[in-house]
Coordinates of C-alpha atoms and ligand atoms in Angstrom, one line a residue:
X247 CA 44.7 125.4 -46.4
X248 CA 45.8 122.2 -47.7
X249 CA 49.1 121.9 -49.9
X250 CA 47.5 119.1 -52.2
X251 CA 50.5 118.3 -54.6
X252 CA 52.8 116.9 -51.3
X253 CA 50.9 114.7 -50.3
X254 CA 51.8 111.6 -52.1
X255 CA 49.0 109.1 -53.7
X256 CA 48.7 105.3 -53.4
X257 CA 46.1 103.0 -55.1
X258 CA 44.2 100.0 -53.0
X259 CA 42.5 97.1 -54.7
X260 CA 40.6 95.1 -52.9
X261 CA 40.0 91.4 -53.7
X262 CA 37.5 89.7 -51.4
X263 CA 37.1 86.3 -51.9
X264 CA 38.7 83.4 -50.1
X265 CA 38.8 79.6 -49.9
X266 CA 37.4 79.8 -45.8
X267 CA 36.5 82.5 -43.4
X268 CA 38.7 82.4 -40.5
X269 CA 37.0 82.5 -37.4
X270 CA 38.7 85.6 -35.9
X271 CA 38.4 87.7 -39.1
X272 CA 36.4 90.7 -39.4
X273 CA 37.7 92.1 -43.1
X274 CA 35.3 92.2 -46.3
X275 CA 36.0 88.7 -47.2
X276 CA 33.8 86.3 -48.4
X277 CA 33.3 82.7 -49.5
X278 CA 33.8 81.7 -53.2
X279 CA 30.7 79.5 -54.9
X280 CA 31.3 79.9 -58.6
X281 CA 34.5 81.1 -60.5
X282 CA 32.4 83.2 -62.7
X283 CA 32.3 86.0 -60.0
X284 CA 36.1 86.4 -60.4
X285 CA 35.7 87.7 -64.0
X286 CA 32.5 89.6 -63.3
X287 CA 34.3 91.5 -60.6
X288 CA 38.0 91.8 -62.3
X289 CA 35.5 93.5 -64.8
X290 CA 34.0 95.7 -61.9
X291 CA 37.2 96.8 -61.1
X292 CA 38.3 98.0 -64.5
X293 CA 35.2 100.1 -64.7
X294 CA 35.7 101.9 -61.3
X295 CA 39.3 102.5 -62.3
X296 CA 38.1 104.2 -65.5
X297 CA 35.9 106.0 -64.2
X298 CA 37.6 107.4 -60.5
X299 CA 41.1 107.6 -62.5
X300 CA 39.2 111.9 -63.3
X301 CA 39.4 111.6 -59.3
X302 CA 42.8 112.7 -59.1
X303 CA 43.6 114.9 -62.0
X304 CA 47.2 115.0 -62.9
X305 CA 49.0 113.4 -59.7
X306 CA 50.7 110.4 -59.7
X307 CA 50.5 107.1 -58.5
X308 CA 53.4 105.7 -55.7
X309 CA 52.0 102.4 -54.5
X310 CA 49.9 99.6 -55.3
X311 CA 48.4 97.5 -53.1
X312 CA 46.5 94.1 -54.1
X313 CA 44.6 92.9 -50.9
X314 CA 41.5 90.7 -49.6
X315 CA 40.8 88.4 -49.2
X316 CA 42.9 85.8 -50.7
X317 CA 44.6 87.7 -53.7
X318 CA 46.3 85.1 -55.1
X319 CA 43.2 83.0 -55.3
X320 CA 42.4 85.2 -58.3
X321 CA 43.5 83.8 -61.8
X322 CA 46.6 85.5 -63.2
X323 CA 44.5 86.6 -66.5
X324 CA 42.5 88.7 -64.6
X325 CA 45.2 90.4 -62.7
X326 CA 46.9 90.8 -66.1
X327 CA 43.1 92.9 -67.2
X328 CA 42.9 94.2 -63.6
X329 CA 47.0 95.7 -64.1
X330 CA 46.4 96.4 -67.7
X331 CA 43.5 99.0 -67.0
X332 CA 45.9 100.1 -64.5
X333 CA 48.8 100.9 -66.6
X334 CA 45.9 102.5 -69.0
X335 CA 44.3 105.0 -66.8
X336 CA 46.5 106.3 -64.1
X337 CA 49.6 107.7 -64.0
X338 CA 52.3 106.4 -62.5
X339 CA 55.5 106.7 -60.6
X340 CA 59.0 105.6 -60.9
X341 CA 60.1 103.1 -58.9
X342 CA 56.3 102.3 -58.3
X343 CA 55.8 99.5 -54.7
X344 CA 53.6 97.2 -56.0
X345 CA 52.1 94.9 -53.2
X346 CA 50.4 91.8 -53.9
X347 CA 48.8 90.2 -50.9
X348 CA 48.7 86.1 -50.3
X349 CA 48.2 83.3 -48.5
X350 CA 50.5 80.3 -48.7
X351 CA 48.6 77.9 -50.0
X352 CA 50.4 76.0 -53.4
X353 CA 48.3 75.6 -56.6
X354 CA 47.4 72.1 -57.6
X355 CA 46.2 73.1 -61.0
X356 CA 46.0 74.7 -64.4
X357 CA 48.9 77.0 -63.0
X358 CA 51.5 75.9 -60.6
X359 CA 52.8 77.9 -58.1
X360 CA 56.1 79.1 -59.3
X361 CA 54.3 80.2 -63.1
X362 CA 51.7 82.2 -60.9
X363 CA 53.8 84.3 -59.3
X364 CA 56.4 84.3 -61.9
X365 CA 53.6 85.5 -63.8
X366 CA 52.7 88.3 -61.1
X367 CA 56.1 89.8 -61.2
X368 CA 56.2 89.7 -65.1
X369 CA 53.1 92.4 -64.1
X370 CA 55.4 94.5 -62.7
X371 CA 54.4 93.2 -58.7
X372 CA 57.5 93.7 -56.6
X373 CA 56.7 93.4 -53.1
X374 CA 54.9 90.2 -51.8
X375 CA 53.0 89.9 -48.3
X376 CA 52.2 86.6 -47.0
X377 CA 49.0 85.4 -44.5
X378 CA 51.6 82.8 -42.6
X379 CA 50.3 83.7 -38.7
X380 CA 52.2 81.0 -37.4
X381 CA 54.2 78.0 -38.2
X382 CA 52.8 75.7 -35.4
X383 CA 49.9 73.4 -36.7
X384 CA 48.1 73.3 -33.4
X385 CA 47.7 76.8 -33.6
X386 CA 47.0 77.3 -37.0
X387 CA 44.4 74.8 -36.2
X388 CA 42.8 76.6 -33.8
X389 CA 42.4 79.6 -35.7
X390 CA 41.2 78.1 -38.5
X391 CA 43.7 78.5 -41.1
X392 CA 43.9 76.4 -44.3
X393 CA 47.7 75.4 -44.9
X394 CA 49.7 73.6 -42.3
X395 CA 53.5 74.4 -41.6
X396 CA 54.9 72.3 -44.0
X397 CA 52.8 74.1 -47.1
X398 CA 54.1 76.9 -45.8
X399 CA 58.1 76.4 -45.8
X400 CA 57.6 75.1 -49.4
X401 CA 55.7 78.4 -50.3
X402 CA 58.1 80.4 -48.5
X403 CA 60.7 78.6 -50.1
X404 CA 58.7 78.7 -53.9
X405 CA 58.4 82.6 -53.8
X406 CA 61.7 83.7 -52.0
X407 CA 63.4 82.6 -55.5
X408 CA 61.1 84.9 -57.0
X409 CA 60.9 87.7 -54.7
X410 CA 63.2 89.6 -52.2
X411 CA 60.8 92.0 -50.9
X412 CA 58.6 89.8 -48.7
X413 CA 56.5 90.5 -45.6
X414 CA 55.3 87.6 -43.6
X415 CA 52.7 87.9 -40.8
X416 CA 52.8 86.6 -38.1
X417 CA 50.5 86.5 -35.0
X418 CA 50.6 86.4 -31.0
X419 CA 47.7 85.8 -28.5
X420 CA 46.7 82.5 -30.0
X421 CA 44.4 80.3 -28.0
X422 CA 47.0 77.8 -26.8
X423 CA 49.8 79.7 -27.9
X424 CA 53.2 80.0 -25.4
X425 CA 55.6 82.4 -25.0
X426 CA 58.1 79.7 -26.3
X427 CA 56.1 79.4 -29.3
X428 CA 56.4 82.8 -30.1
X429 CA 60.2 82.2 -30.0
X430 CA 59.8 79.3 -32.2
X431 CA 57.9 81.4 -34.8
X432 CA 60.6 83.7 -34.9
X433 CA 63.3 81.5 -35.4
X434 CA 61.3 79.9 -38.2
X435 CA 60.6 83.3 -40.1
X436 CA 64.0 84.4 -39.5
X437 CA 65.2 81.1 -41.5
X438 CA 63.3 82.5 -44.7
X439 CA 65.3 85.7 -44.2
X440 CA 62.2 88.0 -44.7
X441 CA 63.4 91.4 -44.7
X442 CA 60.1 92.3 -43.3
X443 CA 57.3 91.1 -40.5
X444 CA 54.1 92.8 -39.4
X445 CA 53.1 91.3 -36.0
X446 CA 49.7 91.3 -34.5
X447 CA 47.9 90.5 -31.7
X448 CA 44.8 88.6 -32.3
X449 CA 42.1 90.5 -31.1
X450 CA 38.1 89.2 -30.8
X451 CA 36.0 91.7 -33.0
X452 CA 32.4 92.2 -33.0
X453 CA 30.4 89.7 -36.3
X454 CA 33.0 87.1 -35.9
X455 CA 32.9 83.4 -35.4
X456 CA 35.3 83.8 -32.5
X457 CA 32.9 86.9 -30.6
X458 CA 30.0 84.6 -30.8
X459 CA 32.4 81.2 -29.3
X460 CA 35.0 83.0 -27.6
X461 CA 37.9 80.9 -27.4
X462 CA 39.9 80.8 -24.2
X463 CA 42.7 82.8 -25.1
X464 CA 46.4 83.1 -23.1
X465 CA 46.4 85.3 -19.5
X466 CA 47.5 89.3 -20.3
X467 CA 50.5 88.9 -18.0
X468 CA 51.3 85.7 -20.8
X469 CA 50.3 88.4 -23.8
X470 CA 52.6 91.6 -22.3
X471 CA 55.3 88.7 -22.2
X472 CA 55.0 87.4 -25.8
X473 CA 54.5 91.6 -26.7
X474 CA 57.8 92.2 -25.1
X475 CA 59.9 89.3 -26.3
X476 CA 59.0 90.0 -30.0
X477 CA 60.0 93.6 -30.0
X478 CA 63.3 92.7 -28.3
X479 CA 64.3 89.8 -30.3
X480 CA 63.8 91.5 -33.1
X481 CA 65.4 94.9 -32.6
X482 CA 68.5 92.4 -31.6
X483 CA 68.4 90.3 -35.1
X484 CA 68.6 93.9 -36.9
X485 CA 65.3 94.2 -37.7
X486 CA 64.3 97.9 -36.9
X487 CA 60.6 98.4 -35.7
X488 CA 59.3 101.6 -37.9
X489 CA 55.3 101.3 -36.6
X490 CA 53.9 99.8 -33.6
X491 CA 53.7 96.1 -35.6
X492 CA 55.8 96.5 -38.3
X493 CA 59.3 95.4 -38.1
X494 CA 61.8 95.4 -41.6
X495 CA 65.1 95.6 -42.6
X496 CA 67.0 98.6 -43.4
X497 CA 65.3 100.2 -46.4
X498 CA 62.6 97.5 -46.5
X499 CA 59.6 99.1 -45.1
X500 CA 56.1 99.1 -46.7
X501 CA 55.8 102.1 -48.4
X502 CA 52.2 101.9 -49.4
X503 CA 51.8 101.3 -45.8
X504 CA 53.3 104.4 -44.6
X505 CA 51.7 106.5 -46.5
X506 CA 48.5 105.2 -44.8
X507 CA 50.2 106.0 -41.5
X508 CA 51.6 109.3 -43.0
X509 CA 47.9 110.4 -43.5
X510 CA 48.5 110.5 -47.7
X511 CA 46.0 109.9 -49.8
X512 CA 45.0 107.2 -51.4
X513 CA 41.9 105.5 -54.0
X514 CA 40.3 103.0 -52.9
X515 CA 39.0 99.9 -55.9
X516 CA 36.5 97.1 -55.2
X517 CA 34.0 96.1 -53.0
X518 CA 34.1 98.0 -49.2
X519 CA 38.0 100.0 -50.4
X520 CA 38.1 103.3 -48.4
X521 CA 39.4 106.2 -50.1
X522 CA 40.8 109.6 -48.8
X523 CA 41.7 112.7 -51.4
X524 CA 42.5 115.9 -50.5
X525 CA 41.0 119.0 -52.2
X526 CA 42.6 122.6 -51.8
X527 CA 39.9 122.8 -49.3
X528 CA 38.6 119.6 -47.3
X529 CA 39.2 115.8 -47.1
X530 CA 37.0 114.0 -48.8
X531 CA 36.7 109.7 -48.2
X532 CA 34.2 107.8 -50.3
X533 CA 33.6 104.3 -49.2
X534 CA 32.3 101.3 -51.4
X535 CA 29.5 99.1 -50.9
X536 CA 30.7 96.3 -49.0
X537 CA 29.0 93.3 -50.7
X538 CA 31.0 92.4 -53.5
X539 CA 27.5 91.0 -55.5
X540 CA 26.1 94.5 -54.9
X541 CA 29.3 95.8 -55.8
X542 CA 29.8 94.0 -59.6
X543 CA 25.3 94.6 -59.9
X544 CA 25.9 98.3 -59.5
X545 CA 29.3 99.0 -61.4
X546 CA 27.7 97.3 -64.5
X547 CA 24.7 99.2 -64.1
X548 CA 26.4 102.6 -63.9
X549 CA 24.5 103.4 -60.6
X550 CA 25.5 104.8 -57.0
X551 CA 27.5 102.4 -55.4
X552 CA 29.4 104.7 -52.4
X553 CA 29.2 106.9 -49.6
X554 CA 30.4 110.1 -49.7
X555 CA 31.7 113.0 -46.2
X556 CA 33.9 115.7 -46.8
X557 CA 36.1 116.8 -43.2
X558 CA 37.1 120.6 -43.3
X559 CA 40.4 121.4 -41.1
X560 CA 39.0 120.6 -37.3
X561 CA 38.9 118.4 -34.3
X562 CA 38.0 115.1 -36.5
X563 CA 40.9 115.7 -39.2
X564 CA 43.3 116.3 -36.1
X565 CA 42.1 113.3 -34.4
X566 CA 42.4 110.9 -37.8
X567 CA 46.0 112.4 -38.1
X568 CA 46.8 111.6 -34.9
X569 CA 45.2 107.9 -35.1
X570 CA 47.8 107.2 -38.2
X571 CA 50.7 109.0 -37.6
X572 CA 51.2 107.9 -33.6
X573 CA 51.6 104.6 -34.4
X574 CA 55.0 106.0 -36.2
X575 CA 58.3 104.9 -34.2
X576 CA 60.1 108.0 -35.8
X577 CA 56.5 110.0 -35.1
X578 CA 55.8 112.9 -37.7
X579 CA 57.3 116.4 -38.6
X580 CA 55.3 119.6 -37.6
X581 CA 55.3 120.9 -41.3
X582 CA 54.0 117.2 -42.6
X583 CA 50.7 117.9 -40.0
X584 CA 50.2 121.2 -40.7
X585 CA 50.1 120.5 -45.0
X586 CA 48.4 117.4 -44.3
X587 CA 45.1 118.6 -41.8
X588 CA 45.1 122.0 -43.0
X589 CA 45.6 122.9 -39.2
X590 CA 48.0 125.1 -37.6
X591 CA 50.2 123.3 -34.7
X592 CA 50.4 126.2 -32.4
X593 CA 46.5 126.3 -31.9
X594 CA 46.4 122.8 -31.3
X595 CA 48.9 122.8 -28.4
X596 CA 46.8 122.1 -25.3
X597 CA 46.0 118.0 -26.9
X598 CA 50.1 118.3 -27.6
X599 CA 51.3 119.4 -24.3
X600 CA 48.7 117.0 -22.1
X601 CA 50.1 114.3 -24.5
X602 CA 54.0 115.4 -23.8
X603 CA 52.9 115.7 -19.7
X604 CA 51.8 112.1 -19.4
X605 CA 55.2 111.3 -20.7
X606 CA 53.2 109.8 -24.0
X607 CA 55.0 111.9 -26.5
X608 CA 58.3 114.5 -26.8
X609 CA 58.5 117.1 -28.9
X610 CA 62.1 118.4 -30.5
X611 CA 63.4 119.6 -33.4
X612 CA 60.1 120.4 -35.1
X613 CA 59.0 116.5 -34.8
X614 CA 56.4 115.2 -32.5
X615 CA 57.9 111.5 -31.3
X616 CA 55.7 108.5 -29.5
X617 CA 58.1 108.2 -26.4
X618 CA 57.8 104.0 -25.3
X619 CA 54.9 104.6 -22.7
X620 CA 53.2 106.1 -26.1
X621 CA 53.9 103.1 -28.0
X622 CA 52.8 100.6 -25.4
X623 CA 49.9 102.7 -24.5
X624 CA 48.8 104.0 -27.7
X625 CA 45.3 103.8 -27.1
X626 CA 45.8 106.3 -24.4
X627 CA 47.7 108.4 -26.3
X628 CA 44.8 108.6 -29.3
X629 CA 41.7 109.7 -26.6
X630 CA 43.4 112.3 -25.6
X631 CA 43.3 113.5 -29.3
X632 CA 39.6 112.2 -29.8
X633 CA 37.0 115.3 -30.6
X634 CA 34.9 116.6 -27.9
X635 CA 31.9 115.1 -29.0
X636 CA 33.2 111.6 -29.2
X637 CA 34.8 111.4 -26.0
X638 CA 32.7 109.5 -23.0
Ligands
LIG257 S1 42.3 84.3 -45.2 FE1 42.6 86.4 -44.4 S2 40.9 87.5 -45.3 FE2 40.5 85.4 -45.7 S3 39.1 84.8 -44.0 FE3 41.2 84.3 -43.3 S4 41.9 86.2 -42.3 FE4 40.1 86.7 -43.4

């Protein structure tokens, strides 16, 4: 049995459109050809919020999360409509995170930068997190990216008088990218002061420019040295690393984030969002059409536009848990799993004690912990969690 009203609630929109694709990405994000399509999908999204807000009954929102996409490519209006139906038709939480997802790229027109985002926090957005990857052109070159380093410092620079709760991501494995380029990027991003960094390793995913023209990327020794370097530079300037690439400042970490890893629940708005909602008895995720087009055609038209699969407590809720929660420096409490998948730890014990045997995890004081084999080798970790069925 699931205990519904502890398992907190956060709210995803997504925002798909951007100026370029980027050779390495795989997300729902497409190329912008006519500004109309930003009303006609802010409009989209003020329908589905009316109508999924029933969804939820009485519980409340605790984050907000704006991503893409290039979120800030949208005109502040239509966030102002987008928050407004917000404000209207859920309710909300003190001390609400609200996320707003960006790229640093400075507006030339109608709106300069410093009104925008002026203008997003007058909306009640509080926690900004910025596309930066790296700070070195050549390599922002080579994957792509629109802005250049020195647009960046003056972004950075533009929004850290506006904001103090700023995430910048960053990213290592870069064709022609050195471990004393790594170093650089650090010292850069530690200049801004951001009290929080999400690191990534660029991986090559299936449908991408870069999986159909591989580029020739740095040797794995080269990658397990940039890996190592990050974690320890940063544990030693104070940052504390809460989840396997997420690195913040005391008290800064991304709520909305967590509660993904936590295995909360959450609605999903817009074109391809994911949600997850627990019910007394099952889980059940609905996922949105992914093409945005579709997506605005079908909201206006008031017909089927999502897929629907309900998970009762068993091997695929215990192996979705596990995916999440693993990736948790601190790990997860027995009681959270157990209210969260319905399941009962002690029958599940054979998955936890192979786990705790490979050295992958310990468990103490009612809290299963990733030990640092775990954390390096999470993958490893996961399988062994993987359902029957699914396993090669
Ligand atoms: S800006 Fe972000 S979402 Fe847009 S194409 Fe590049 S990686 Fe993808």
């Amino acid at each position: 049995m699931f205990r519904v009203n502890e398992i907190p609630l956060s709210l995803y929109i997504h925002l798909p459109w951007c100026e370029k694709k980027c050779p390495y990405c795989d997300f729902n994000s497409h190329l912008l050809r006519d500004p109309h399509q930003y009303k006609d999908y802010a409009n989209a999204l003020t329908l589905q919020l009316s109508d999924w807000s029933s969804l939820v009954g009485d519980r409340k929102i605790k984050t907000i999360y704006f991503g893409g996409g290039t979120p800030n490519l949208f005109p502040i209006n239509l966030i102002e409509l987008v928050m407004k139906e917000i404000y209207l038709a859920m309710d909300l939480e003190d001390n609400l995170e609200i996320t707003f997802e960006v790229n640093p790229v400075l507006l030339k027109k109608e709106f300069s930068t410093r009104d925008y985002f002026l203008g997003l926090k007058s909306l009640g957005v509080n926690r900004l997190s910025v596309g930066v990857q790296s700070f070195d052109n050549m390599l922002l070159q080579n994957i792509g990216r629109v802005h250049d380093s020195e647009e960046i410092e003056l972004f950075l620079s533009v929004i850290g008088k506006i904001f103090t709760n700023v995430n910048v991501d960053l990213m290592y494995g870069l064709p022609g990218q050195t471990k004393a380029k790594v170093i650089e990027d650090m010292n850069l991003v530690k200049r801004f002061e951001a009290p929080h960094i999400s690191y990534y390793q660029l991986t090559i995913e299936p449908g991408t420019m870069f999986y159909s023209r591989r580029p020739r990327l740095p040797g794995e020794d080269i990658i397990w040295d940039m890996y190592r370097v990050i974690v320890e530079e940063l544990l030693r300037h104070s940052y504390s690393r809460y989840e396997v690439s997420a690195y913040s400042r005391e008290g800064m970490a991304c709520k909305h984030n967590v509660n993904y890893w936590e295995f909360g629940d959450y609605i999903g708005i817009g074109a391809g969002a994911h949600s997850k909602i627990t019910t007394c008895d099952f889980v059940e995720r609905r996922i949105v059409l992914s093409n945005p087009f579709n997506y605005v055609k079908k909201m206006t038209s008031k017909s089927s536009f999502f897929n629907r699969t309900k998970m009762t407590p068993g091997a695929e809720v215990l192996f979705e848990y596990i995916l999440n929660a693993s990736r948790l420096t601190e790990g997860f409490k027995i009681l959270d799993f157990e209210e969260r998948t319905g399941l009962d730890f002690s029958r599940e014990m054979e998955k936890f004690c192979l786990a705790h045997d490979k050295g992958l995890i310990k468990i103490n004081s009612g809290k299963v912990i990733p030990t640092s084999l775990g954390l390096n080798f999470l993958t490893n970790l996961q399988e062994i969690f993987l359902p029957v069925e699914q396993t090669a």
